[in-house]
Amino acid sequence: MTGHLLLRGMIAGLVAGLVAFGFARIYGEPQVDRAIAFEELMAAAEAPADGAAEEPEAVSRETQAGLGLFTGVVTYSVAMGGIFSLVFAGLYGRVGRLSPRSLALLLGFAAFVALVVVPDLKYPPNPPAVGDPETIGVRTGLFFVTLAASIFALALAVAFARRLGEHLGRWNGAIVAGIAYVVFLAIVFRLLPAINEVPENFPATALYDFRLATICLQVTLWTVLSLVFGYLAEKSLVRSGNYRAVPAGL
């Protein structure tokens, strides 16, 4: 059954990737172009008077916004779909009497919070022209530390909620575990250093629009992935006889 769910997770990831690519192409790339225009303007202002020749682009902007963007988004989405399906297979029937679609939506929301919202709150995404190239290694490392802490805290919160649910009830246990999750991350955020490398003259609206497009892209991806996988998983479980009856509305 896990193999069947894995295939459906990758299919759902492919569908989500195609939708997300369309969103990124229409709404995300114009924000990148604005940031690149600002970067080129600043480079021209700082260029020496003798006008040294510019280095040729390793990859053209057209390729980056087309084939490069498509490959990156779809590959990421298919990989996330596969991981999503494996986590779903491990949780189905073990976290309450949830239907496949309900569990998929709940899992998608949890993944969005843990993988996107939490890391972005501490180290939000930046467009081109923002960030010192010499600190990219440090910034990347700190981002993944935050990501790992969020995933670890979420796993502990789920286990904590299940244990507390036996004594306090499911809802009360979930509330206490959620509070513990937030407190743990607040401590992590406090311990990690802050990074602000946005140039003073960088347009605030351009930065806002870029970050808004980035978060909306992730919302699109995880929503489509959850909905499509929930539908495919339910059909597969019913067909195989592994579907567990649940109360109406769950």
JSON list of C-alpha atoms in Angstrom, two decimals:
[
{"chain": "A", "resi": 1, "resn": "MET", "atom": "CA", "xyz": [0.00, 0.00, 0.00]},
{"chain": "A", "resi": 2, "resn": "THR", "atom": "CA", "xyz": [2.87, 2.39, 0.76]},
{"chain": "A", "resi": 3, "resn": "GLY", "atom": "CA", "xyz": [4.15, 2.00, -2.79]},
{"chain": "A", "resi": 4, "resn": "HIS", "atom": "CA", "xyz": [0.74, 2.92, -4.21]},
{"chain": "A", "resi": 5, "resn": "LEU", "atom": "CA", "xyz": [0.54, 5.97, -1.96]},
{"chain": "A", "resi": 6, "resn": "LEU", "atom": "CA", "xyz": [4.08, 6.99, -2.91]},
{"chain": "A", "resi": 7, "resn": "LEU", "atom": "CA", "xyz": [3.17, 6.96, -6.59]},
{"chain": "A", "resi": 8, "resn": "ARG", "atom": "CA", "xyz": [0.06, 9.02, -5.93]},
{"chain": "A", "resi": 9, "resn": "GLY", "atom": "CA", "xyz": [2.05, 11.44, -3.83]},
{"chain": "A", "resi": 10, "resn": "MET", "atom": "CA", "xyz": [4.48, 12.01, -6.68]},
{"chain": "A", "resi": 11, "resn": "ILE", "atom": "CA", "xyz": [1.59, 12.47, -9.11]},
{"chain": "A", "resi": 12, "resn": "ALA", "atom": "CA", "xyz": [0.01, 14.99, -6.77]},
{"chain": "A", "resi": 13, "resn": "GLY", "atom": "CA", "xyz": [3.39, 16.71, -6.47]},
{"chain": "A", "resi": 14, "resn": "LEU", "atom": "CA", "xyz": [3.64, 16.91, -10.25]},
{"chain": "A", "resi": 15, "resn": "VAL", "atom": "CA", "xyz": [0.19, 18.51, -10.53]},
{"chain": "A", "resi": 16, "resn": "ALA", "atom": "CA", "xyz": [1.03, 20.93, -7.71]},
{"chain": "A", "resi": 17, "resn": "GLY", "atom": "CA", "xyz": [4.35, 21.75, -9.36]},
{"chain": "A", "resi": 18, "resn": "LEU", "atom": "CA", "xyz": [2.70, 22.61, -12.67]},
{"chain": "A", "resi": 19, "resn": "VAL", "atom": "CA", "xyz": [0.19, 24.89, -10.97]},
{"chain": "A", "resi": 20, "resn": "ALA", "atom": "CA", "xyz": [2.91, 26.47, -8.83]},
{"chain": "A", "resi": 21, "resn": "PHE", "atom": "CA", "xyz": [5.10, 27.03, -11.89]},
{"chain": "A", "resi": 22, "resn": "GLY", "atom": "CA", "xyz": [2.27, 28.89, -13.58]},
{"chain": "A", "resi": 23, "resn": "PHE", "atom": "CA", "xyz": [1.81, 31.06, -10.50]},
{"chain": "A", "resi": 24, "resn": "ALA", "atom": "CA", "xyz": [5.54, 31.75, -10.21]},
{"chain": "A", "resi": 25, "resn": "ARG", "atom": "CA", "xyz": [5.81, 32.59, -13.91]},
{"chain": "A", "resi": 26, "resn": "ILE", "atom": "CA", "xyz": [2.93, 35.07, -13.81]},
{"chain": "A", "resi": 27, "resn": "TYR", "atom": "CA", "xyz": [3.29, 36.64, -10.37]},
{"chain": "A", "resi": 28, "resn": "GLY", "atom": "CA", "xyz": [6.76, 35.78, -9.10]},
{"chain": "A", "resi": 29, "resn": "GLU", "atom": "CA", "xyz": [9.07, 36.49, -12.01]},
{"chain": "A", "resi": 30, "resn": "PRO", "atom": "CA", "xyz": [8.01, 40.15, -12.44]},
{"chain": "A", "resi": 31, "resn": "GLN", "atom": "CA", "xyz": [9.15, 40.75, -8.85]},
{"chain": "A", "resi": 32, "resn": "VAL", "atom": "CA", "xyz": [12.50, 39.12, -9.61]},
{"chain": "A", "resi": 33, "resn": "ASP", "atom": "CA", "xyz": [12.86, 41.30, -12.71]},
{"chain": "A", "resi": 34, "resn": "ARG", "atom": "CA", "xyz": [12.26, 44.42, -10.60]},
{"chain": "A", "resi": 35, "resn": "ALA", "atom": "CA", "xyz": [14.96, 43.36, -8.16]},
{"chain": "A", "resi": 36, "resn": "ILE", "atom": "CA", "xyz": [17.40, 42.58, -10.98]},
{"chain": "A", "resi": 37, "resn": "ALA", "atom": "CA", "xyz": [16.73, 46.00, -12.54]},
{"chain": "A", "resi": 38, "resn": "PHE", "atom": "CA", "xyz": [17.56, 47.63, -9.20]},
{"chain": "A", "resi": 39, "resn": "GLU", "atom": "CA", "xyz": [20.73, 45.54, -8.92]},
{"chain": "A", "resi": 40, "resn": "GLU", "atom": "CA", "xyz": [21.85, 46.55, -12.41]},
{"chain": "A", "resi": 41, "resn": "LEU", "atom": "CA", "xyz": [21.11, 50.20, -11.67]},
{"chain": "A", "resi": 42, "resn": "MET", "atom": "CA", "xyz": [23.24, 50.10, -8.52]},
{"chain": "A", "resi": 43, "resn": "ALA", "atom": "CA", "xyz": [26.05, 48.26, -10.35]},
{"chain": "A", "resi": 44, "resn": "ALA", "atom": "CA", "xyz": [26.04, 50.87, -13.09]},
{"chain": "A", "resi": 45, "resn": "ALA", "atom": "CA", "xyz": [26.23, 53.68, -10.53]},
{"chain": "A", "resi": 46, "resn": "GLU", "atom": "CA", "xyz": [29.23, 52.02, -8.83]},
{"chain": "A", "resi": 47, "resn": "ALA", "atom": "CA", "xyz": [31.01, 51.04, -12.07]},
{"chain": "A", "resi": 48, "resn": "PRO", "atom": "CA", "xyz": [34.43, 52.65, -12.72]},
{"chain": "A", "resi": 49, "resn": "ALA", "atom": "CA", "xyz": [34.63, 55.49, -15.19]},
{"chain": "A", "resi": 50, "resn": "ASP", "atom": "CA", "xyz": [36.66, 53.45, -17.72]},
{"chain": "A", "resi": 51, "resn": "GLY", "atom": "CA", "xyz": [33.61, 51.20, -18.20]},
{"chain": "A", "resi": 52, "resn": "ALA", "atom": "CA", "xyz": [35.07, 47.70, -17.78]},
{"chain": "A", "resi": 53, "resn": "ALA", "atom": "CA", "xyz": [33.36, 45.01, -19.86]},
{"chain": "A", "resi": 54, "resn": "GLU", "atom": "CA", "xyz": [30.62, 43.06, -18.09]},
{"chain": "A", "resi": 55, "resn": "GLU", "atom": "CA", "xyz": [31.06, 39.34, -17.58]},
{"chain": "A", "resi": 56, "resn": "PRO", "atom": "CA", "xyz": [28.73, 37.23, -19.76]},
{"chain": "A", "resi": 57, "resn": "GLU", "atom": "CA", "xyz": [25.85, 35.47, -18.02]},
{"chain": "A", "resi": 58, "resn": "ALA", "atom": "CA", "xyz": [26.44, 31.79, -17.33]},
{"chain": "A", "resi": 59, "resn": "VAL", "atom": "CA", "xyz": [22.69, 31.18, -17.75]},
{"chain": "A", "resi": 60, "resn": "SER", "atom": "CA", "xyz": [20.47, 33.62, -19.59]},
{"chain": "A", "resi": 61, "resn": "ARG", "atom": "CA", "xyz": [17.62, 35.32, -17.76]},
{"chain": "A", "resi": 62, "resn": "GLU", "atom": "CA", "xyz": [15.18, 33.76, -20.21]},
{"chain": "A", "resi": 63, "resn": "THR", "atom": "CA", "xyz": [16.39, 30.27, -19.33]},
{"chain": "A", "resi": 64, "resn": "GLN", "atom": "CA", "xyz": [16.27, 31.03, -15.62]},
{"chain": "A", "resi": 65, "resn": "ALA", "atom": "CA", "xyz": [12.66, 32.25, -15.82]},
{"chain": "A", "resi": 66, "resn": "GLY", "atom": "CA", "xyz": [11.59, 29.42, -18.13]},
{"chain": "A", "resi": 67, "resn": "LEU", "atom": "CA", "xyz": [13.23, 26.01, -18.14]},
{"chain": "A", "resi": 68, "resn": "GLY", "atom": "CA", "xyz": [15.23, 26.64, -14.97]},
{"chain": "A", "resi": 69, "resn": "LEU", "atom": "CA", "xyz": [12.20, 27.74, -12.99]},
{"chain": "A", "resi": 70, "resn": "PHE", "atom": "CA", "xyz": [10.09, 24.88, -14.35]},
{"chain": "A", "resi": 71, "resn": "THR", "atom": "CA", "xyz": [12.72, 22.25, -13.50]},
{"chain": "A", "resi": 72, "resn": "GLY", "atom": "CA", "xyz": [13.30, 23.60, -10.00]},
{"chain": "A", "resi": 73, "resn": "VAL", "atom": "CA", "xyz": [9.65, 23.98, -9.02]},
{"chain": "A", "resi": 74, "resn": "VAL", "atom": "CA", "xyz": [8.47, 20.66, -10.48]},
{"chain": "A", "resi": 75, "resn": "THR", "atom": "CA", "xyz": [11.41, 18.68, -9.07]},
{"chain": "A", "resi": 76, "resn": "TYR", "atom": "CA", "xyz": [10.86, 20.18, -5.62]},
{"chain": "A", "resi": 77, "resn": "SER", "atom": "CA", "xyz": [7.11, 19.53, -5.79]},
{"chain": "A", "resi": 78, "resn": "VAL", "atom": "CA", "xyz": [7.46, 15.90, -6.87]},
{"chain": "A", "resi": 79, "resn": "ALA", "atom": "CA", "xyz": [10.02, 15.28, -4.10]},
{"chain": "A", "resi": 80, "resn": "MET", "atom": "CA", "xyz": [7.74, 16.90, -1.51]},
{"chain": "A", "resi": 81, "resn": "GLY", "atom": "CA", "xyz": [4.83, 14.83, -2.83]},
{"chain": "A", "resi": 82, "resn": "GLY", "atom": "CA", "xyz": [6.79, 11.63, -2.31]},
{"chain": "A", "resi": 83, "resn": "ILE", "atom": "CA", "xyz": [7.81, 12.57, 1.24]},
{"chain": "A", "resi": 84, "resn": "PHE", "atom": "CA", "xyz": [4.27, 13.76, 1.95]},
{"chain": "A", "resi": 85, "resn": "SER", "atom": "CA", "xyz": [2.84, 10.38, 0.94]},
{"chain": "A", "resi": 86, "resn": "LEU", "atom": "CA", "xyz": [5.28, 8.46, 3.15]},
{"chain": "A", "resi": 87, "resn": "VAL", "atom": "CA", "xyz": [4.42, 10.59, 6.18]},
{"chain": "A", "resi": 88, "resn": "PHE", "atom": "CA", "xyz": [0.73, 10.15, 5.36]},
{"chain": "A", "resi": 89, "resn": "ALA", "atom": "CA", "xyz": [1.16, 6.36, 5.20]},
{"chain": "A", "resi": 90, "resn": "GLY", "atom": "CA", "xyz": [2.82, 6.38, 8.62]},
{"chain": "A", "resi": 91, "resn": "LEU", "atom": "CA", "xyz": [0.10, 8.52, 10.21]},
{"chain": "A", "resi": 92, "resn": "TYR", "atom": "CA", "xyz": [-3.05, 7.14, 8.61]},
{"chain": "A", "resi": 93, "resn": "GLY", "atom": "CA", "xyz": [-5.11, 5.36, 11.25]},
{"chain": "A", "resi": 94, "resn": "ARG", "atom": "CA", "xyz": [-2.77, 6.43, 14.06]},
{"chain": "A", "resi": 95, "resn": "VAL", "atom": "CA", "xyz": [-3.82, 10.05, 14.68]},
{"chain": "A", "resi": 96, "resn": "GLY", "atom": "CA", "xyz": [-7.51, 9.75, 15.25]},
{"chain": "A", "resi": 97, "resn": "ARG", "atom": "CA", "xyz": [-10.39, 8.74, 13.03]},
{"chain": "A", "resi": 98, "resn": "LEU", "atom": "CA", "xyz": [-9.62, 11.10, 10.16]},
{"chain": "A", "resi": 99, "resn": "SER", "atom": "CA", "xyz": [-10.59, 10.42, 6.57]},
{"chain": "A", "resi": 100, "resn": "PRO", "atom": "CA", "xyz": [-7.77, 10.37, 3.97]},
{"chain": "A", "resi": 101, "resn": "ARG", "atom": "CA", "xyz": [-8.76, 13.80, 2.67]},
{"chain": "A", "resi": 102, "resn": "SER", "atom": "CA", "xyz": [-8.96, 15.32, 6.15]},
{"chain": "A", "resi": 103, "resn": "LEU", "atom": "CA", "xyz": [-5.60, 13.85, 7.13]},
{"chain": "A", "resi": 104, "resn": "ALA", "atom": "CA", "xyz": [-4.04, 15.07, 3.88]},
{"chain": "A", "resi": 105, "resn": "LEU", "atom": "CA", "xyz": [-5.29, 18.62, 4.49]},
{"chain": "A", "resi": 106, "resn": "LEU", "atom": "CA", "xyz": [-4.13, 18.57, 8.11]},
{"chain": "A", "resi": 107, "resn": "LEU", "atom": "CA", "xyz": [-0.73, 17.20, 7.10]},
{"chain": "A", "resi": 108, "resn": "GLY", "atom": "CA", "xyz": [-0.42, 19.77, 4.31]},
{"chain": "A", "resi": 109, "resn": "PHE", "atom": "CA", "xyz": [-1.19, 22.61, 6.73]},
{"chain": "A", "resi": 110, "resn": "ALA", "atom": "CA", "xyz": [1.35, 21.27, 9.25]},
{"chain": "A", "resi": 111, "resn": "ALA", "atom": "CA", "xyz": [4.00, 20.92, 6.55]},
{"chain": "A", "resi": 112, "resn": "PHE", "atom": "CA", "xyz": [3.34, 24.45, 5.31]},
{"chain": "A", "resi": 113, "resn": "VAL", "atom": "CA", "xyz": [3.73, 25.87, 8.81]},
{"chain": "A", "resi": 114, "resn": "ALA", "atom": "CA", "xyz": [6.83, 23.85, 9.70]},
{"chain": "A", "resi": 115, "resn": "LEU", "atom": "CA", "xyz": [8.65, 24.02, 6.36]},
{"chain": "A", "resi": 116, "resn": "VAL", "atom": "CA", "xyz": [7.65, 27.47, 5.14]},
{"chain": "A", "resi": 117, "resn": "VAL", "atom": "CA", "xyz": [6.11, 29.81, 7.70]},
{"chain": "A", "resi": 118, "resn": "VAL", "atom": "CA", "xyz": [8.45, 29.19, 10.63]},
{"chain": "A", "resi": 119, "resn": "PRO", "atom": "CA", "xyz": [11.79, 29.47, 8.74]},
{"chain": "A", "resi": 120, "resn": "ASP", "atom": "CA", "xyz": [10.50, 32.49, 6.80]},
{"chain": "A", "resi": 121, "resn": "LEU", "atom": "CA", "xyz": [9.52, 34.29, 9.99]},
{"chain": "A", "resi": 122, "resn": "LYS", "atom": "CA", "xyz": [13.15, 34.22, 11.16]},
{"chain": "A", "resi": 123, "resn": "TYR", "atom": "CA", "xyz": [14.93, 34.40, 7.80]},
{"chain": "A", "resi": 124, "resn": "PRO", "atom": "CA", "xyz": [12.49, 35.63, 5.14]},
{"chain": "A", "resi": 125, "resn": "PRO", "atom": "CA", "xyz": [13.29, 35.11, 1.44]},
{"chain": "A", "resi": 126, "resn": "ASN", "atom": "CA", "xyz": [15.05, 37.95, -0.33]},
{"chain": "A", "resi": 127, "resn": "PRO", "atom": "CA", "xyz": [15.12, 38.90, -4.02]},
{"chain": "A", "resi": 128, "resn": "PRO", "atom": "CA", "xyz": [18.29, 39.51, -6.06]},
{"chain": "A", "resi": 129, "resn": "ALA", "atom": "CA", "xyz": [20.31, 42.56, -4.95]},
{"chain": "A", "resi": 130, "resn": "VAL", "atom": "CA", "xyz": [19.54, 41.76, -1.30]},
{"chain": "A", "resi": 131, "resn": "GLY", "atom": "CA", "xyz": [22.19, 39.99, 0.75]},
{"chain": "A", "resi": 132, "resn": "ASP", "atom": "CA", "xyz": [25.99, 39.94, 0.88]},
{"chain": "A", "resi": 133, "resn": "PRO", "atom": "CA", "xyz": [27.49, 37.17, -1.32]},
{"chain": "A", "resi": 134, "resn": "GLU", "atom": "CA", "xyz": [30.18, 36.59, 1.31]},
{"chain": "A", "resi": 135, "resn": "THR", "atom": "CA", "xyz": [27.60, 35.62, 3.95]},
{"chain": "A", "resi": 136, "resn": "ILE", "atom": "CA", "xyz": [25.49, 33.29, 1.80]},
{"chain": "A", "resi": 137, "resn": "GLY", "atom": "CA", "xyz": [26.99, 30.20, 3.45]},
{"chain": "A", "resi": 138, "resn": "VAL", "atom": "CA", "xyz": [26.22, 31.46, 6.94]},
{"chain": "A", "resi": 139, "resn": "ARG", "atom": "CA", "xyz": [22.70, 32.55, 5.98]},
{"chain": "A", "resi": 140, "resn": "THR", "atom": "CA", "xyz": [21.96, 29.21, 4.33]},
{"chain": "A", "resi": 141, "resn": "GLY", "atom": "CA", "xyz": [23.24, 27.32, 7.36]},
{"chain": "A", "resi": 142, "resn": "LEU", "atom": "CA", "xyz": [21.12, 29.36, 9.76]},
{"chain": "A", "resi": 143, "resn": "PHE", "atom": "CA", "xyz": [18.05, 28.84, 7.59]},
{"chain": "A", "resi": 144, "resn": "PHE", "atom": "CA", "xyz": [18.48, 25.07, 7.66]},
{"chain": "A", "resi": 145, "resn": "VAL", "atom": "CA", "xyz": [19.10, 25.12, 11.42]},
{"chain": "A", "resi": 146, "resn": "THR", "atom": "CA", "xyz": [15.75, 26.90, 11.81]},
{"chain": "A", "resi": 147, "resn": "LEU", "atom": "CA", "xyz": [14.10, 24.43, 9.44]},
{"chain": "A", "resi": 148, "resn": "ALA", "atom": "CA", "xyz": [15.48, 21.44, 11.34]},
{"chain": "A", "resi": 149, "resn": "ALA", "atom": "CA", "xyz": [14.38, 22.93, 14.67]},
{"chain": "A", "resi": 150, "resn": "SER", "atom": "CA", "xyz": [10.87, 23.48, 13.31]},
{"chain": "A", "resi": 151, "resn": "ILE", "atom": "CA", "xyz": [10.55, 19.89, 12.04]},
{"chain": "A", "resi": 152, "resn": "PHE", "atom": "CA", "xyz": [11.96, 18.50, 15.28]},
{"chain": "A", "resi": 153, "resn": "ALA", "atom": "CA", "xyz": [9.59, 20.63, 17.37]},
{"chain": "A", "resi": 154, "resn": "LEU", "atom": "CA", "xyz": [6.62, 19.59, 15.23]},
{"chain": "A", "resi": 155, "resn": "ALA", "atom": "CA", "xyz": [7.43, 15.89, 15.66]},
{"chain": "A", "resi": 156, "resn": "LEU", "atom": "CA", "xyz": [7.71, 16.34, 19.42]},
{"chain": "A", "resi": 157, "resn": "ALA", "atom": "CA", "xyz": [4.47, 18.34, 19.49]},
{"chain": "A", "resi": 158, "resn": "VAL", "atom": "CA", "xyz": [2.58, 15.55, 17.70]},
{"chain": "A", "resi": 159, "resn": "ALA", "atom": "CA", "xyz": [3.92, 12.93, 20.10]},
{"chain": "A", "resi": 160, "resn": "PHE", "atom": "CA", "xyz": [3.19, 15.25, 23.04]},
{"chain": "A", "resi": 161, "resn": "ALA", "atom": "CA", "xyz": [-0.37, 15.84, 21.84]},
{"chain": "A", "resi": 162, "resn": "ARG", "atom": "CA", "xyz": [-1.04, 12.12, 21.52]},
{"chain": "A", "resi": 163, "resn": "ARG", "atom": "CA", "xyz": [0.28, 11.47, 25.03]},
{"chain": "A", "resi": 164, "resn": "LEU", "atom": "CA", "xyz": [-1.65, 14.35, 26.56]},
{"chain": "A", "resi": 165, "resn": "GLY", "atom": "CA", "xyz": [-4.77, 13.39, 24.65]},
{"chain": "A", "resi": 166, "resn": "GLU", "atom": "CA", "xyz": [-5.03, 10.24, 26.73]},
{"chain": "A", "resi": 167, "resn": "HIS", "atom": "CA", "xyz": [-5.39, 12.32, 29.91]},
{"chain": "A", "resi": 168, "resn": "LEU", "atom": "CA", "xyz": [-6.72, 15.74, 28.87]},
{"chain": "A", "resi": 169, "resn": "GLY", "atom": "CA", "xyz": [-8.72, 14.89, 25.79]},
{"chain": "A", "resi": 170, "resn": "ARG", "atom": "CA", "xyz": [-7.74, 15.28, 22.14]},
{"chain": "A", "resi": 171, "resn": "TRP", "atom": "CA", "xyz": [-8.47, 19.02, 21.79]},
{"chain": "A", "resi": 172, "resn": "ASN", "atom": "CA", "xyz": [-6.89, 20.04, 25.11]},
{"chain": "A", "resi": 173, "resn": "GLY", "atom": "CA", "xyz": [-3.85, 17.92, 24.36]},
{"chain": "A", "resi": 174, "resn": "ALA", "atom": "CA", "xyz": [-3.47, 19.52, 20.93]},
{"chain": "A", "resi": 175, "resn": "ILE", "atom": "CA", "xyz": [-3.75, 23.03, 22.41]},
{"chain": "A", "resi": 176, "resn": "VAL", "atom": "CA", "xyz": [-1.09, 22.37, 25.05]},
{"chain": "A", "resi": 177, "resn": "ALA", "atom": "CA", "xyz": [1.21, 20.76, 22.48]},
{"chain": "A", "resi": 178, "resn": "GLY", "atom": "CA", "xyz": [0.71, 23.73, 20.14]},
{"chain": "A", "resi": 179, "resn": "ILE", "atom": "CA", "xyz": [1.67, 26.15, 22.89]},
{"chain": "A", "resi": 180, "resn": "ALA", "atom": "CA", "xyz": [4.77, 24.09, 23.66]},
{"chain": "A", "resi": 181, "resn": "TYR", "atom": "CA", "xyz": [5.68, 24.18, 19.94]},
{"chain": "A", "resi": 182, "resn": "VAL", "atom": "CA", "xyz": [5.44, 27.97, 19.85]},
{"chain": "A", "resi": 183, "resn": "VAL", "atom": "CA", "xyz": [7.43, 28.42, 23.08]},
{"chain": "A", "resi": 184, "resn": "PHE", "atom": "CA", "xyz": [10.20, 26.11, 21.85]},
{"chain": "A", "resi": 185, "resn": "LEU", "atom": "CA", "xyz": [10.50, 28.00, 18.57]},
{"chain": "A", "resi": 186, "resn": "ALA", "atom": "CA", "xyz": [10.45, 31.35, 20.38]},
{"chain": "A", "resi": 187, "resn": "ILE", "atom": "CA", "xyz": [13.51, 30.19, 22.34]},
{"chain": "A", "resi": 188, "resn": "VAL", "atom": "CA", "xyz": [15.23, 29.03, 19.14]},
{"chain": "A", "resi": 189, "resn": "PHE", "atom": "CA", "xyz": [14.48, 32.36, 17.44]},
{"chain": "A", "resi": 190, "resn": "ARG", "atom": "CA", "xyz": [15.92, 34.18, 20.44]},
{"chain": "A", "resi": 191, "resn": "LEU", "atom": "CA", "xyz": [19.15, 32.19, 20.34]},
{"chain": "A", "resi": 192, "resn": "LEU", "atom": "CA", "xyz": [19.76, 32.49, 16.59]},
{"chain": "A", "resi": 193, "resn": "PRO", "atom": "CA", "xyz": [21.28, 35.72, 15.28]},
{"chain": "A", "resi": 194, "resn": "ALA", "atom": "CA", "xyz": [19.24, 38.18, 13.25]},
{"chain": "A", "resi": 195, "resn": "ILE", "atom": "CA", "xyz": [20.31, 39.00, 9.69]},
{"chain": "A", "resi": 196, "resn": "ASN", "atom": "CA", "xyz": [19.30, 42.17, 7.88]},
{"chain": "A", "resi": 197, "resn": "GLU", "atom": "CA", "xyz": [21.21, 42.87, 4.67]},
{"chain": "A", "resi": 198, "resn": "VAL", "atom": "CA", "xyz": [18.51, 44.78, 2.79]},
{"chain": "A", "resi": 199, "resn": "PRO", "atom": "CA", "xyz": [20.06, 47.94, 1.24]},
{"chain": "A", "resi": 200, "resn": "GLU", "atom": "CA", "xyz": [18.67, 51.16, 2.65]},
{"chain": "A", "resi": 201, "resn": "ASN", "atom": "CA", "xyz": [17.62, 52.39, -0.78]},
{"chain": "A", "resi": 202, "resn": "PHE", "atom": "CA", "xyz": [15.96, 49.14, -1.86]},
{"chain": "A", "resi": 203, "resn": "PRO", "atom": "CA", "xyz": [12.27, 49.78, -2.68]},
{"chain": "A", "resi": 204, "resn": "ALA", "atom": "CA", "xyz": [10.10, 48.60, 0.21]},
{"chain": "A", "resi": 205, "resn": "THR", "atom": "CA", "xyz": [7.23, 47.75, -2.11]},
{"chain": "A", "resi": 206, "resn": "ALA", "atom": "CA", "xyz": [9.47, 45.55, -4.26]},
{"chain": "A", "resi": 207, "resn": "LEU", "atom": "CA", "xyz": [10.64, 43.63, -1.19]},
{"chain": "A", "resi": 208, "resn": "TYR", "atom": "CA", "xyz": [7.07, 43.25, 0.09]},
{"chain": "A", "resi": 209, "resn": "ASP", "atom": "CA", "xyz": [5.74, 42.10, -3.29]},
{"chain": "A", "resi": 210, "resn": "PHE", "atom": "CA", "xyz": [8.55, 39.56, -3.68]},
{"chain": "A", "resi": 211, "resn": "ARG", "atom": "CA", "xyz": [7.99, 38.04, -0.24]},
{"chain": "A", "resi": 212, "resn": "LEU", "atom": "CA", "xyz": [4.23, 38.03, -0.74]},
{"chain": "A", "resi": 213, "resn": "ALA", "atom": "CA", "xyz": [4.61, 36.23, -4.09]},
{"chain": "A", "resi": 214, "resn": "THR", "atom": "CA", "xyz": [6.96, 33.71, -2.47]},
{"chain": "A", "resi": 215, "resn": "ILE", "atom": "CA", "xyz": [4.57, 32.84, 0.36]},
{"chain": "A", "resi": 216, "resn": "CYS", "atom": "CA", "xyz": [1.60, 32.69, -2.04]},
{"chain": "A", "resi": 217, "resn": "LEU", "atom": "CA", "xyz": [3.58, 30.31, -4.25]},
{"chain": "A", "resi": 218, "resn": "GLN", "atom": "CA", "xyz": [4.05, 27.98, -1.29]},
{"chain": "A", "resi": 219, "resn": "VAL", "atom": "CA", "xyz": [0.38, 28.29, -0.33]},
{"chain": "A", "resi": 220, "resn": "THR", "atom": "CA", "xyz": [-0.57, 27.30, -3.87]},
{"chain": "A", "resi": 221, "resn": "LEU", "atom": "CA", "xyz": [1.81, 24.35, -3.92]},
{"chain": "A", "resi": 222, "resn": "TRP", "atom": "CA", "xyz": [0.80, 22.86, -0.58]},
{"chain": "A", "resi": 223, "resn": "THR", "atom": "CA", "xyz": [-2.92, 23.44, -1.11]},
{"chain": "A", "resi": 224, "resn": "VAL", "atom": "CA", "xyz": [-2.96, 21.73, -4.49]},
{"chain": "A", "resi": 225, "resn": "LEU", "atom": "CA", "xyz": [-0.71, 18.92, -3.23]},
{"chain": "A", "resi": 226, "resn": "SER", "atom": "CA", "xyz": [-2.94, 18.25, -0.22]},
{"chain": "A", "resi": 227, "resn": "LEU", "atom": "CA", "xyz": [-6.19, 18.33, -2.17]},
{"chain": "A", "resi": 228, "resn": "VAL", "atom": "CA", "xyz": [-5.00, 16.18, -5.08]},
{"chain": "A", "resi": 229, "resn": "PHE", "atom": "CA", "xyz": [-3.24, 13.66, -2.88]},
{"chain": "A", "resi": 230, "resn": "GLY", "atom": "CA", "xyz": [-6.21, 13.39, -0.52]},
{"chain": "A", "resi": 231, "resn": "TYR", "atom": "CA", "xyz": [-8.47, 12.59, -3.47]},
{"chain": "A", "resi": 232, "resn": "LEU", "atom": "CA", "xyz": [-6.07, 10.04, -5.01]},
{"chain": "A", "resi": 233, "resn": "ALA", "atom": "CA", "xyz": [-5.25, 8.43, -1.66]},
{"chain": "A", "resi": 234, "resn": "GLU", "atom": "CA", "xyz": [-8.90, 7.99, -0.74]},
{"chain": "A", "resi": 235, "resn": "LYS", "atom": "CA", "xyz": [-9.66, 6.32, -4.09]},
{"chain": "A", "resi": 236, "resn": "SER", "atom": "CA", "xyz": [-6.67, 4.03, -3.71]},
{"chain": "A", "resi": 237, "resn": "LEU", "atom": "CA", "xyz": [-7.50, 3.06, -0.12]},
{"chain": "A", "resi": 238, "resn": "VAL", "atom": "CA", "xyz": [-11.13, 2.32, -0.97]},
{"chain": "A", "resi": 239, "resn": "ARG", "atom": "CA", "xyz": [-10.11, 0.21, -3.96]},
{"chain": "A", "resi": 240, "resn": "SER", "atom": "CA", "xyz": [-7.59, -1.80, -1.92]},
{"chain": "A", "resi": 241, "resn": "GLY", "atom": "CA", "xyz": [-9.93, -2.34, 1.02]},
{"chain": "A", "resi": 242, "resn": "ASN", "atom": "CA", "xyz": [-7.70, -0.37, 3.42]},
{"chain": "A", "resi": 243, "resn": "TYR", "atom": "CA", "xyz": [-10.13, 2.52, 3.84]},
{"chain": "A", "resi": 244, "resn": "ARG", "atom": "CA", "xyz": [-11.12, 3.00, 7.47]},
{"chain": "A", "resi": 245, "resn": "ALA", "atom": "CA", "xyz": [-14.68, 4.15, 8.07]},
{"chain": "A", "resi": 246, "resn": "VAL", "atom": "CA", "xyz": [-14.89, 7.47, 9.88]},
{"chain": "A", "resi": 247, "resn": "PRO", "atom": "CA", "xyz": [-17.72, 9.55, 11.30]},
{"chain": "A", "resi": 248, "resn": "ALA", "atom": "CA", "xyz": [-19.52, 11.77, 8.82]},
{"chain": "A", "resi": 249, "resn": "GLY", "atom": "CA", "xyz": [-17.77, 15.07, 8.14]},
{"chain": "A", "resi": 250, "resn": "LEU", "atom": "CA", "xyz": [-14.25, 13.93, 9.05]}
]
